[in-house]
Short mmCIF file of C-alpha atoms in Angstrom, two decimals:
data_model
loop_
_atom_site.label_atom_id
_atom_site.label_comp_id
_atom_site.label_asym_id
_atom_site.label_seq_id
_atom_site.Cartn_x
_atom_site.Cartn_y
_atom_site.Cartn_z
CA UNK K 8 -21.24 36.43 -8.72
CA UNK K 9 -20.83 36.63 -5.13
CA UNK K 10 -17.55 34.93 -3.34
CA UNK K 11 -19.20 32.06 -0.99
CA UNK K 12 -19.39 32.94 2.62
CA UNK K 13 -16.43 30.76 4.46
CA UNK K 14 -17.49 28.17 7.13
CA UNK K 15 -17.66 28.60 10.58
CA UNK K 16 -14.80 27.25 12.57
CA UNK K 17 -15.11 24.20 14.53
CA UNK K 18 -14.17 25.34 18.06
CA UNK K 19 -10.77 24.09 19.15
CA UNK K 20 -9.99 22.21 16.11
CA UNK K 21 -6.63 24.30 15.43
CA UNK K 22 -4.98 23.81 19.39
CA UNK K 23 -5.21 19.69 18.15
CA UNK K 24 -2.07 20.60 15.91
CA UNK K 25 1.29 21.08 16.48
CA UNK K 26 1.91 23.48 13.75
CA UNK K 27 3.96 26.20 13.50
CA UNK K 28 1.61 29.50 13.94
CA UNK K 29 3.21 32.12 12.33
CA UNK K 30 2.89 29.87 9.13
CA UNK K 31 -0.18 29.62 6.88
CA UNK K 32 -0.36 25.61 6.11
CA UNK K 33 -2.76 25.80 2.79
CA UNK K 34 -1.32 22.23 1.64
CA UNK K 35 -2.71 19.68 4.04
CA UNK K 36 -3.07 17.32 1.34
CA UNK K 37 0.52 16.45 0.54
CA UNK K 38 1.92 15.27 3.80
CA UNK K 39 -1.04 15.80 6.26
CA UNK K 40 -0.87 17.13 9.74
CA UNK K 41 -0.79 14.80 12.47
CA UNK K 42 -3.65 16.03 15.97
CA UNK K 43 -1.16 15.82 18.89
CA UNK K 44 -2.97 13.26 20.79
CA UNK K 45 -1.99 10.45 17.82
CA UNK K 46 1.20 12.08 18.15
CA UNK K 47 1.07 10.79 21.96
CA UNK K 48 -0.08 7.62 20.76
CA UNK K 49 2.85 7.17 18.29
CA UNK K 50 4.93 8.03 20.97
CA UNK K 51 3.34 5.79 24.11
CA UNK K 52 3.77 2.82 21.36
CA UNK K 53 7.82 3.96 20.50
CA UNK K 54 8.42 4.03 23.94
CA UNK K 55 7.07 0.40 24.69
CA UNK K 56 9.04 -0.93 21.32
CA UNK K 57 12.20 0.69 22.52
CA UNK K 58 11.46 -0.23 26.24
CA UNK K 59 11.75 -4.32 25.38
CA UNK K 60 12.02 -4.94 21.42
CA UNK K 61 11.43 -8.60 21.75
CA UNK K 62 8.83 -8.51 22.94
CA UNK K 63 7.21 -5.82 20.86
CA UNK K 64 8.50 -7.41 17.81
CA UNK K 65 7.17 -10.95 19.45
CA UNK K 66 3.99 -13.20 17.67
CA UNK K 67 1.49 -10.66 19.43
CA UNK K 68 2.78 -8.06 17.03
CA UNK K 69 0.69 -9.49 13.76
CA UNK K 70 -2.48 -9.83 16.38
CA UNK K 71 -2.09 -6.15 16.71
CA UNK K 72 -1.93 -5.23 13.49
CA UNK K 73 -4.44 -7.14 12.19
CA UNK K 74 -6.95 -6.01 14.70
CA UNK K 75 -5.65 -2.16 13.18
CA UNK K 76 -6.23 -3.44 9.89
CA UNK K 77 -9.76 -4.62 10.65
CA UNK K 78 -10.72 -1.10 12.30
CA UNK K 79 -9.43 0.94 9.49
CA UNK K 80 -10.94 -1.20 6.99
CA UNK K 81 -14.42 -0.89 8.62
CA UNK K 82 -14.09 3.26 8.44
CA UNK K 83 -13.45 3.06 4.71
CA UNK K 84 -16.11 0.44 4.03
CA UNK K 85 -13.54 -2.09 2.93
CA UNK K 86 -13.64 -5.99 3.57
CA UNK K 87 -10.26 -6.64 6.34
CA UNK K 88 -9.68 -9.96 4.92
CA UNK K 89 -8.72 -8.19 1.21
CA UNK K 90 -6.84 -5.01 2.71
CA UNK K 91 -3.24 -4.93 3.82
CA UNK K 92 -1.31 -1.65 5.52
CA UNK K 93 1.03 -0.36 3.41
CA UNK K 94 3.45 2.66 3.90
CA UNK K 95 2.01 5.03 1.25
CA UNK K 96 0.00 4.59 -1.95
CA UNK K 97 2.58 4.60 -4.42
CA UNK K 98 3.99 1.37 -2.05
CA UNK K 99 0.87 -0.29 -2.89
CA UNK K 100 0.87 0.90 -6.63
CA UNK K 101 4.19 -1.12 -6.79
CA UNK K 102 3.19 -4.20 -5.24
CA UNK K 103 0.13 -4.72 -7.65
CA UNK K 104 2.43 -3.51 -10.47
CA UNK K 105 4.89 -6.22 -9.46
CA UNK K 106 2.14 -8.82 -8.92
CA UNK K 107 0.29 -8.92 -12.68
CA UNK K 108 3.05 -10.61 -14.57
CA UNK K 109 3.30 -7.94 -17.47
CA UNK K 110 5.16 -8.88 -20.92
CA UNK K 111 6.10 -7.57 -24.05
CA UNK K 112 3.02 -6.60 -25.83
CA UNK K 113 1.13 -5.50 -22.39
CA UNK K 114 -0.02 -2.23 -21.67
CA UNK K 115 -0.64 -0.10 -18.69
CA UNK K 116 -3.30 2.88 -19.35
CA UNK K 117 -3.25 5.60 -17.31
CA UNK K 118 -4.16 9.35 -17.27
CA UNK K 119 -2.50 12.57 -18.16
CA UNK K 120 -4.06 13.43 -14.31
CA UNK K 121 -2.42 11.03 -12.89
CA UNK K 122 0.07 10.98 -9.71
CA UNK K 123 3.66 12.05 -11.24
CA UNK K 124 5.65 9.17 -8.70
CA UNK K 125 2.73 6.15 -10.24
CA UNK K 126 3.58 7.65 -13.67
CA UNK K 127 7.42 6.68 -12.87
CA UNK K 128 6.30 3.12 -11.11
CA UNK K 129 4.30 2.37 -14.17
CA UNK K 130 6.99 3.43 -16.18
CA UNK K 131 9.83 1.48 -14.59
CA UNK K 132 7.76 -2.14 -14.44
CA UNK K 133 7.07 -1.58 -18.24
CA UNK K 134 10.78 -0.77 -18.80
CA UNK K 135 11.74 -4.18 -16.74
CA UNK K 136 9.14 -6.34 -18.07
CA UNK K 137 8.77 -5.47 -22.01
CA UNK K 138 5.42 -3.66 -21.70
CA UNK K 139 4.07 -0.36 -22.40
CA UNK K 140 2.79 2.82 -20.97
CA UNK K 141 0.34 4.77 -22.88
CA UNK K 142 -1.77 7.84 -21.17
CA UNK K 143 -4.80 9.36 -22.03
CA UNK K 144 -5.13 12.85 -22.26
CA UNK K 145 -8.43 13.67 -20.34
CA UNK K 146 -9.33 17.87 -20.50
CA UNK K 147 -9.69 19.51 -17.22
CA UNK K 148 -13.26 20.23 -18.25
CA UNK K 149 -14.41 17.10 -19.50
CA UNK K 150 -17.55 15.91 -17.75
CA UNK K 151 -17.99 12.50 -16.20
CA UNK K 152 -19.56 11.10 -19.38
CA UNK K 153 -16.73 12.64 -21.42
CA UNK K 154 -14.23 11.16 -19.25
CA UNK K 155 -15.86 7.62 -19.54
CA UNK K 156 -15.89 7.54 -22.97
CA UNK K 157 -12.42 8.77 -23.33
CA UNK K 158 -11.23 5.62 -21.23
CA UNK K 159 -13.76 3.66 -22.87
CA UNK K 160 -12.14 4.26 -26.40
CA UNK K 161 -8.86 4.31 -24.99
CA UNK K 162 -8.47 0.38 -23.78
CA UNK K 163 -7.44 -2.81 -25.81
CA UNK K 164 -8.68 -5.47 -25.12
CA UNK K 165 -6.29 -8.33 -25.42
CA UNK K 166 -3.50 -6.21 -24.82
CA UNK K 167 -4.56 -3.96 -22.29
CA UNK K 168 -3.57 -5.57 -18.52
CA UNK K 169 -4.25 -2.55 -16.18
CA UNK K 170 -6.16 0.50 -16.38
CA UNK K 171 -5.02 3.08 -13.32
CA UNK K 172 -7.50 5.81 -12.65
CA UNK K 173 -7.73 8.01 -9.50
CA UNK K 174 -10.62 9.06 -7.42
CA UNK K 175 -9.41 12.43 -6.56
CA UNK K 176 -6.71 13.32 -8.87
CA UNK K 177 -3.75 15.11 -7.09
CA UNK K 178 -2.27 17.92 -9.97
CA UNK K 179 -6.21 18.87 -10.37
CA UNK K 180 -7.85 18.26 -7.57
CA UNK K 181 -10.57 16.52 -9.85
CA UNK K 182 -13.04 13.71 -8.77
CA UNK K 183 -13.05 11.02 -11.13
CA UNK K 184 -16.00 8.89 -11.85
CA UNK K 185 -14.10 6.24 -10.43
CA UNK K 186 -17.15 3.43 -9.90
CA UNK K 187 -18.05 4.05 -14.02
CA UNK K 188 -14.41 3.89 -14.77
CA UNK K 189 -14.34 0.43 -12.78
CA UNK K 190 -17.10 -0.60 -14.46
CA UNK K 191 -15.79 0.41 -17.76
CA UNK K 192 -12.78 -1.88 -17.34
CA UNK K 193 -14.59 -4.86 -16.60
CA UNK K 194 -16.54 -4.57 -19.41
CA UNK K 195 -13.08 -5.19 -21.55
CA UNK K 196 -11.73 -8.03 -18.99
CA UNK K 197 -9.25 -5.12 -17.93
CA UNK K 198 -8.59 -4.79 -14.36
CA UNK K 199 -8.72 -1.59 -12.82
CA UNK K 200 -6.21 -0.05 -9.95
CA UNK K 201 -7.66 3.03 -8.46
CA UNK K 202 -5.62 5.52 -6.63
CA UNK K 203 -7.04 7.03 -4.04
CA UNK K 204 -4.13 8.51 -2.41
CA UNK K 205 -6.46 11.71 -0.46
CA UNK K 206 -9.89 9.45 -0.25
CA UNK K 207 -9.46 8.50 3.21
CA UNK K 208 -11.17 11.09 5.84
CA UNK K 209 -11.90 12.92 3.08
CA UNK K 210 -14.70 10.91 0.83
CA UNK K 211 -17.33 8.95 2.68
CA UNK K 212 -17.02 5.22 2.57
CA UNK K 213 -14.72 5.34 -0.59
CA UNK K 214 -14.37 1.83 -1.27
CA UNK K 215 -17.69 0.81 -0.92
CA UNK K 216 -19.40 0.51 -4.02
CA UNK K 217 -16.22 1.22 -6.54
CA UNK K 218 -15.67 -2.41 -7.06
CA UNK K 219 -12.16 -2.10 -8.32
CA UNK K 220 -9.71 -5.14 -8.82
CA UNK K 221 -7.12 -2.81 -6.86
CA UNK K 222 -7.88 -0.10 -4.45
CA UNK K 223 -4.93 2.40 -3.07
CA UNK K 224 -5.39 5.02 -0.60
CA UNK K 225 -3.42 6.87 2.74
CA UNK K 226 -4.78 7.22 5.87
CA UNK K 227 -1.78 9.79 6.44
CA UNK K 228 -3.61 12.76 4.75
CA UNK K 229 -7.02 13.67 5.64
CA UNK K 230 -7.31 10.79 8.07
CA UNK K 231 -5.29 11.83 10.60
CA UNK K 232 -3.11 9.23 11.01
CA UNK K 233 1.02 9.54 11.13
CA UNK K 234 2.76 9.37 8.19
CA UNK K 235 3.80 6.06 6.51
CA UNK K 236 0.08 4.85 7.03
CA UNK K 237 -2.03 3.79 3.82
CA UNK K 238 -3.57 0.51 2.62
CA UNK K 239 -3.75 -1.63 -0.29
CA UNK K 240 -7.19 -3.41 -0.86
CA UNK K 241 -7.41 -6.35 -3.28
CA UNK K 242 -10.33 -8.16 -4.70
CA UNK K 243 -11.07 -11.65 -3.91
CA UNK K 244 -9.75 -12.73 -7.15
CA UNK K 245 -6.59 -11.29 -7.10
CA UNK K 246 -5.13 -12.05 -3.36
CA UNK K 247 -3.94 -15.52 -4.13
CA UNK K 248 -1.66 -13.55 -6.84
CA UNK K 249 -0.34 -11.07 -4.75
CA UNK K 250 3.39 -10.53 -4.25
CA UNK K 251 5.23 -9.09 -1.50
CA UNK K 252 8.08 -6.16 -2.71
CA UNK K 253 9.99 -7.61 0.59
CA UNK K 254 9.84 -11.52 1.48
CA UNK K 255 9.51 -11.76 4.80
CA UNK K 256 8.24 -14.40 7.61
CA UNK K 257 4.71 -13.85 6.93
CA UNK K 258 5.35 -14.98 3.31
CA UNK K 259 4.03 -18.00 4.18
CA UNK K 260 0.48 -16.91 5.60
CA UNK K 261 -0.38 -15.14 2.04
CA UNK K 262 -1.76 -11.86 1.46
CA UNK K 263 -2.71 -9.50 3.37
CA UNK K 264 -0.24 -10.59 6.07
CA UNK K 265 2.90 -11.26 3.37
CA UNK K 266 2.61 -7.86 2.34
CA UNK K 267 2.17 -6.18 5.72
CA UNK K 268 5.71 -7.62 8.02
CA UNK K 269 8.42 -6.37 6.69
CA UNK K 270 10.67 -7.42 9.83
CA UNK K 271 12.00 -4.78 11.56
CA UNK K 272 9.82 -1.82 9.78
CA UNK K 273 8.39 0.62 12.63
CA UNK K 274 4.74 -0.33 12.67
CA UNK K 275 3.43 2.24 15.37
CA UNK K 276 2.62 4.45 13.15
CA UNK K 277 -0.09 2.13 11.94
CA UNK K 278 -1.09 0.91 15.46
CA UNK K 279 -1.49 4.59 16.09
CA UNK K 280 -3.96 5.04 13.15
CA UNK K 281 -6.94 4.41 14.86
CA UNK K 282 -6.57 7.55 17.04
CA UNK K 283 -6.50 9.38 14.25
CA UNK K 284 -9.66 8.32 12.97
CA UNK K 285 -10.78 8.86 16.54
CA UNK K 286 -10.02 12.31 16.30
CA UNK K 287 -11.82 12.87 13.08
CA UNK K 288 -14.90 11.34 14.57
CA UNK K 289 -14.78 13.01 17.47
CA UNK K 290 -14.77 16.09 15.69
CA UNK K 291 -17.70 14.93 13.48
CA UNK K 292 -16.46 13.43 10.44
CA UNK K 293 -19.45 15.07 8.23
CA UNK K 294 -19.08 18.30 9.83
CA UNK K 295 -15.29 18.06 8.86
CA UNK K 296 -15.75 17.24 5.62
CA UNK K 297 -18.53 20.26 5.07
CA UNK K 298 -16.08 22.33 6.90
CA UNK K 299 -13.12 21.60 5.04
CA UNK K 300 -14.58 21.49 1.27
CA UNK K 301 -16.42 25.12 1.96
CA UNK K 302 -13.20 26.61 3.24
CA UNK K 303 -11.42 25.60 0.40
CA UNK K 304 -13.82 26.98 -2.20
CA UNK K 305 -13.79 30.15 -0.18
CA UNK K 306 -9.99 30.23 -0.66
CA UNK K 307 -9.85 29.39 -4.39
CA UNK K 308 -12.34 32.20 -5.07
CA UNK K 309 -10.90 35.00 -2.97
CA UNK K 310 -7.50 33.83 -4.41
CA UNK K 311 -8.46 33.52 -7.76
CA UNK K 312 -9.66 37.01 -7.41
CA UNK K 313 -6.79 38.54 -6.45
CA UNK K 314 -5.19 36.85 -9.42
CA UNK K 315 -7.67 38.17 -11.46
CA UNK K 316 -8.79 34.98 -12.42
CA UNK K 317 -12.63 34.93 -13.57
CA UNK K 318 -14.68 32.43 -11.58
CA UNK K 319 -16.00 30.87 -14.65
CA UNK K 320 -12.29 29.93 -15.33
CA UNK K 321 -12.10 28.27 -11.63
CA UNK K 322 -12.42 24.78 -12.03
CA UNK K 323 -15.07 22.96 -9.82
CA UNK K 324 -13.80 19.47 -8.02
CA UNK K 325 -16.73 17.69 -9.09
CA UNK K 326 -18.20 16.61 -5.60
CA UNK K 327 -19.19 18.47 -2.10
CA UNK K 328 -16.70 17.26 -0.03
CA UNK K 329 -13.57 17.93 -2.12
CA UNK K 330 -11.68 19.76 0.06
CA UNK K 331 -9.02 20.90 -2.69
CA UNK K 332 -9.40 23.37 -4.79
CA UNK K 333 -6.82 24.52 -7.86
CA UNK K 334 -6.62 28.06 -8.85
CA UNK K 335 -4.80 28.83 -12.57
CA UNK K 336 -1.59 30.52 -12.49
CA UNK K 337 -0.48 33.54 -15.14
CA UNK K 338 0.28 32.53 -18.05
CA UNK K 339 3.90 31.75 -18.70
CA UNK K 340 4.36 31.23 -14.53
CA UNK K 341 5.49 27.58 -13.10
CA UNK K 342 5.27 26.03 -16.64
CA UNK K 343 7.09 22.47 -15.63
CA UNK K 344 8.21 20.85 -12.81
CA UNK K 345 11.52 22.54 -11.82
CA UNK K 346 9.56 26.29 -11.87
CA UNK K 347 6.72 24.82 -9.62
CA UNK K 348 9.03 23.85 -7.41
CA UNK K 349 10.94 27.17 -7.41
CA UNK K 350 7.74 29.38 -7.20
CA UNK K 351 6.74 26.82 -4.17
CA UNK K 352 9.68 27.66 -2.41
CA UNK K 353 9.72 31.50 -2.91
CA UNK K 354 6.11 31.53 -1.48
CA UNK K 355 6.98 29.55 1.46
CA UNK K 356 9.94 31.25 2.10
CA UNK K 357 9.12 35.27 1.54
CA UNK K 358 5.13 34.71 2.31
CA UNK K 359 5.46 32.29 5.35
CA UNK K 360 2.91 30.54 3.62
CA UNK K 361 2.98 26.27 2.56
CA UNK K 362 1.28 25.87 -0.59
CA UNK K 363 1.45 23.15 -3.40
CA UNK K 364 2.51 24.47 -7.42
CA UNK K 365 1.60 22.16 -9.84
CA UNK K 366 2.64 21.75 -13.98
CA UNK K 367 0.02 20.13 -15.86
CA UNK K 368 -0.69 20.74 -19.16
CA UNK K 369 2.06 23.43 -20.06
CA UNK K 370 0.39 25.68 -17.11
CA UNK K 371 0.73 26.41 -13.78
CA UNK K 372 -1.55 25.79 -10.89
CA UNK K 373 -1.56 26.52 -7.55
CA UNK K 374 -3.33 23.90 -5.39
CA UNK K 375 -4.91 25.13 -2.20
CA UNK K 376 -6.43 22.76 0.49
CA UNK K 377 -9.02 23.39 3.49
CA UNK K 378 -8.13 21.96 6.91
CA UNK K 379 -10.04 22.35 10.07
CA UNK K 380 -6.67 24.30 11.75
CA UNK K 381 -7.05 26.96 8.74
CA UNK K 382 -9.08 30.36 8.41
CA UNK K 383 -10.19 32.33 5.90
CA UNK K 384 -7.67 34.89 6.77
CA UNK K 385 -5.20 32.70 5.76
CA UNK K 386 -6.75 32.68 2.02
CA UNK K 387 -7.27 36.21 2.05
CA UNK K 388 -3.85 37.26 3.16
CA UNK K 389 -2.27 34.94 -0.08
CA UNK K 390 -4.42 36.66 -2.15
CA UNK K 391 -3.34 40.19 -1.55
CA UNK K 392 0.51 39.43 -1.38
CA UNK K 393 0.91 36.72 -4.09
CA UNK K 394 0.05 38.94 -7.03
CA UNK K 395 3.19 41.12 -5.92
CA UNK K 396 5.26 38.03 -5.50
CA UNK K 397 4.51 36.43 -9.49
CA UNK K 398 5.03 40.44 -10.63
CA UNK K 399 8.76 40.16 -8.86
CA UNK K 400 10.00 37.10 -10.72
#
C-alpha cells in the first residue's frame, strides 16, 4: 500500500505564526498556536484595559462579552442563550460536575479514552460527594456500533447520573459516535456531558445535531483563538441548575452570565476570539480542515514506517477531518505516564521537535497533529531520526 500523497500548502499560512522555526511543532492540539494578528488583537484590548481599568472593567464589559459569546456560538452551531465562555474544557467539566447534586449511591460513567485531568475532576466530586466513578473499557478498534453497545450495557439506570463521552478523544485521537452516545443516554434518563475539548475549528458545526445535556469544547486549539478561551453549552433544561465555581456579581442574572464574570479575570482573550475564527475563515475553514487531516495521515504513515509499524496496525480517526493521527510506539517504550513524559522531553530536546507521548492501555503512543504552519518534511525528518532516538534509551 502506497503512503498518501501530502497536501498542498496553503500559501502564506505558516508567516501567520509566531513560532519558533528551527522547531518542528507536530502537537498543535495540546496548547494551539495563536496567528499573530489575534495576537495584535489580544494585545490592542490589554492595552485599553491597562490604559483606564474602570472603565474596561465598567457595565459595557458584559455587553462585550456577550456579543463574543453570540459570535462564537453561531460558528459552532450552538444556541448563545445556553453557552457561556469558560477558560478551558476541564473548567466547564467542573462546573457541570459541581452543578448535578451527586450522592452516595450515584455514579459517573466515563471511558478508558477519556481526558486524564476530567478523569481526576470526576474523581474528586465523587470523592466529596459519596458517589462513584466507574469507566468503561472501550478497544481502540471497536467500531461505532461496538462502542454504542458497550455504553449501552454499561449504564444504570437509577443510579447512573452522568455519562461523559468525548467527540474526539485526546490519548487516541478517536472520533466517538458522540450524537448515538447522546442518544443512548437519554434513552436511560441519563444525561450526557460531551467533551469536545479539539472540536472547535476542527469538526464542522459540532454542536449541532449532538443534542447533549452538556457540551464542552476550546476555541484555544484548532480555532485560533488565545489560550484560556473555551465554552460550556447547556441544554435548556439544565441552565436554571447551573452553578457558578466562583460567585460573583453576575450571580444574580443566572447562567450563562453567572458563570462567565469572574471579577477581575482577564477577559481579552475571549474578546479576541473572534479574530481567530476570522483567520480560520479567511483561510477557508474547509480547505483547512482538508489540509490539516491529509497532512496528518501523511505524517502517521511515513512515521509509522520508519517505526516499522505496518499500516494495517495504524489506527484510522474515524472521520475526514481528524486532523490527529496516533502512531504505536515499541513495545515496552513510554508504558505510563512518567516515561511519556520523559520520552516527550528527550524528543523535544535532542530532535528540536514538539510532539505529544501518550500511555493508554499499557502502551505507548505517539500523537502527531497537522497544522496549516507544518510540512511534510517535518514528518519525514521524525521518521528517520526517532528510530535512533527509542534504540538509545
Amino acid at each position: 500500500m502506497s503512503v498518501p500523497q501530502p497536501p498542498e500548502p496553503i500559501p502564506g499560512a505558516r508567516l501567520l505564526f509566531s513560532l519558533d522555526p528551527a522547531v518542528s511543532h507536530l502537537n498543535h492540539g495540546s496548547f494551539g498556536a495563536v496567528p499573530v494578528n489575534v495576537q495584535r488583537v489580544q494585545q490592542r484590548l490589554r492595552d485599553e484595559m491597562e490604559a483606564n481599568p474602570l472603565r474596561f472593567f465598567g457595565p459595557g464589559l458584559v455587553d462585550r462579552i456577550a456579543h463574543t459569546r453570540r459570535h462564537l456560538a453561531a460558528f459552532l452551531g450552538a444556541d448563545p442563550d445556553g453557552t457561556a465562555l469558560v477558560g478551558n474544557a476541564t473548567t466547564g467539566v467542573a462546573v457541570v460536575l459541581q452543578s448535578l447534586g451527586l450522592r452516595p449511591g450515584d455514579e459517573v460513567v466515563t471511558t478508558d479514552h477519556g481526558y486524564g485531568a476530567v478523569g481526576y475532576s470526576v474523581d474528586r466530586e465523587c470523592r466529596r460527594t459519596g458517589a462513584t466513578h466507574r469507566v468503561l473499557r472501550v478497544p481502540l478498534t471497536a467500531t461505532d456500533e461496538q462502542i454504542v453497545e458497550i455504553v449501552r450495557a454499561g449504564l444504570r439506570p437509577g443510579r447512573t447520573r452522568l455519562l461523559v463521552v468525548d467527540q474526539l478523544t485526546s490519548a487516541t485521537a478517536r472520533l466517538f459516535p458522540a450524537a448515538a452516545l447522546v442518544g443512548i443516554g437519554h434513552e436511560h434518563d441519563v444525561p450526557v456531558l460531551v467533551d469536545a475539548a479539539h472540536a472547535p475549528g476542527m469538526l464542522p458545526a459540532p454542536v449541532g445535531g449532538i443534542g447533549a445535556d452538556f457540551w464542552v469544547g476550546n476555541l484555544h486549539k484548532w480555532g485560533y483563538a488565545p489560550r484560556g478561551t473555551a465554552v460550556l453549552v447547556v441544554a435548556p433544561s439544565w441552565r436554571d441548575r447551573i452553578e457558578p465555581l466562583i460567585v460573583s456579581w453576575e450571580q444574580p442574572a443566572g447562567f450563562p452570565g453567572n458563570v462567565e464574570w469572574q471579577a477581575t479575570l482577564d477577559y481579552t482573550s475571549w474578546l479576541a476570539a473572534p479574530a481567530g475564527v476570522w483567520t480560520l475563515r479567511t483561510l477557508g475553514v474547509d480547505r483547512v480542515r482538508a489540509h490539516n487531516a491529509a497532512l496528518a495521515a501523511y505524517g502517521q504513515r511515513v512515521v509509522g514506517d520508519g517505526l516499522g509499524v505496518a499500516p494495517a496496525n495504524l489506527p484510522e480517526p474515524g472521520g475526514p477531518t481528524v486532523a490527529m493521527r496516533i502512531v504505536p510506539l515499541p513495545a515496552g517504550t513510554a508504558t505510563t505516564i512518567e516515561e511519556a513524559r520523559a520520552l516527550r522531553g528527550r524528543i523535544a530536546e535532542r530532535l528540536a521537535t514538539e510532539v505529544n507521548v501518550m500511555s493508554w492501555d499499557g502502551r505507548g503512543w505517539l500523537r502527531l497533529c497537522g497544522q496549516v504552519y507544518n510540512s511534510p518534511d517535518e514528518y519525514e525528518r521524525l521518521a528517520v531520526r526517532l528510530p535512533t532516538l527509542l534504540a538509545l534509551r
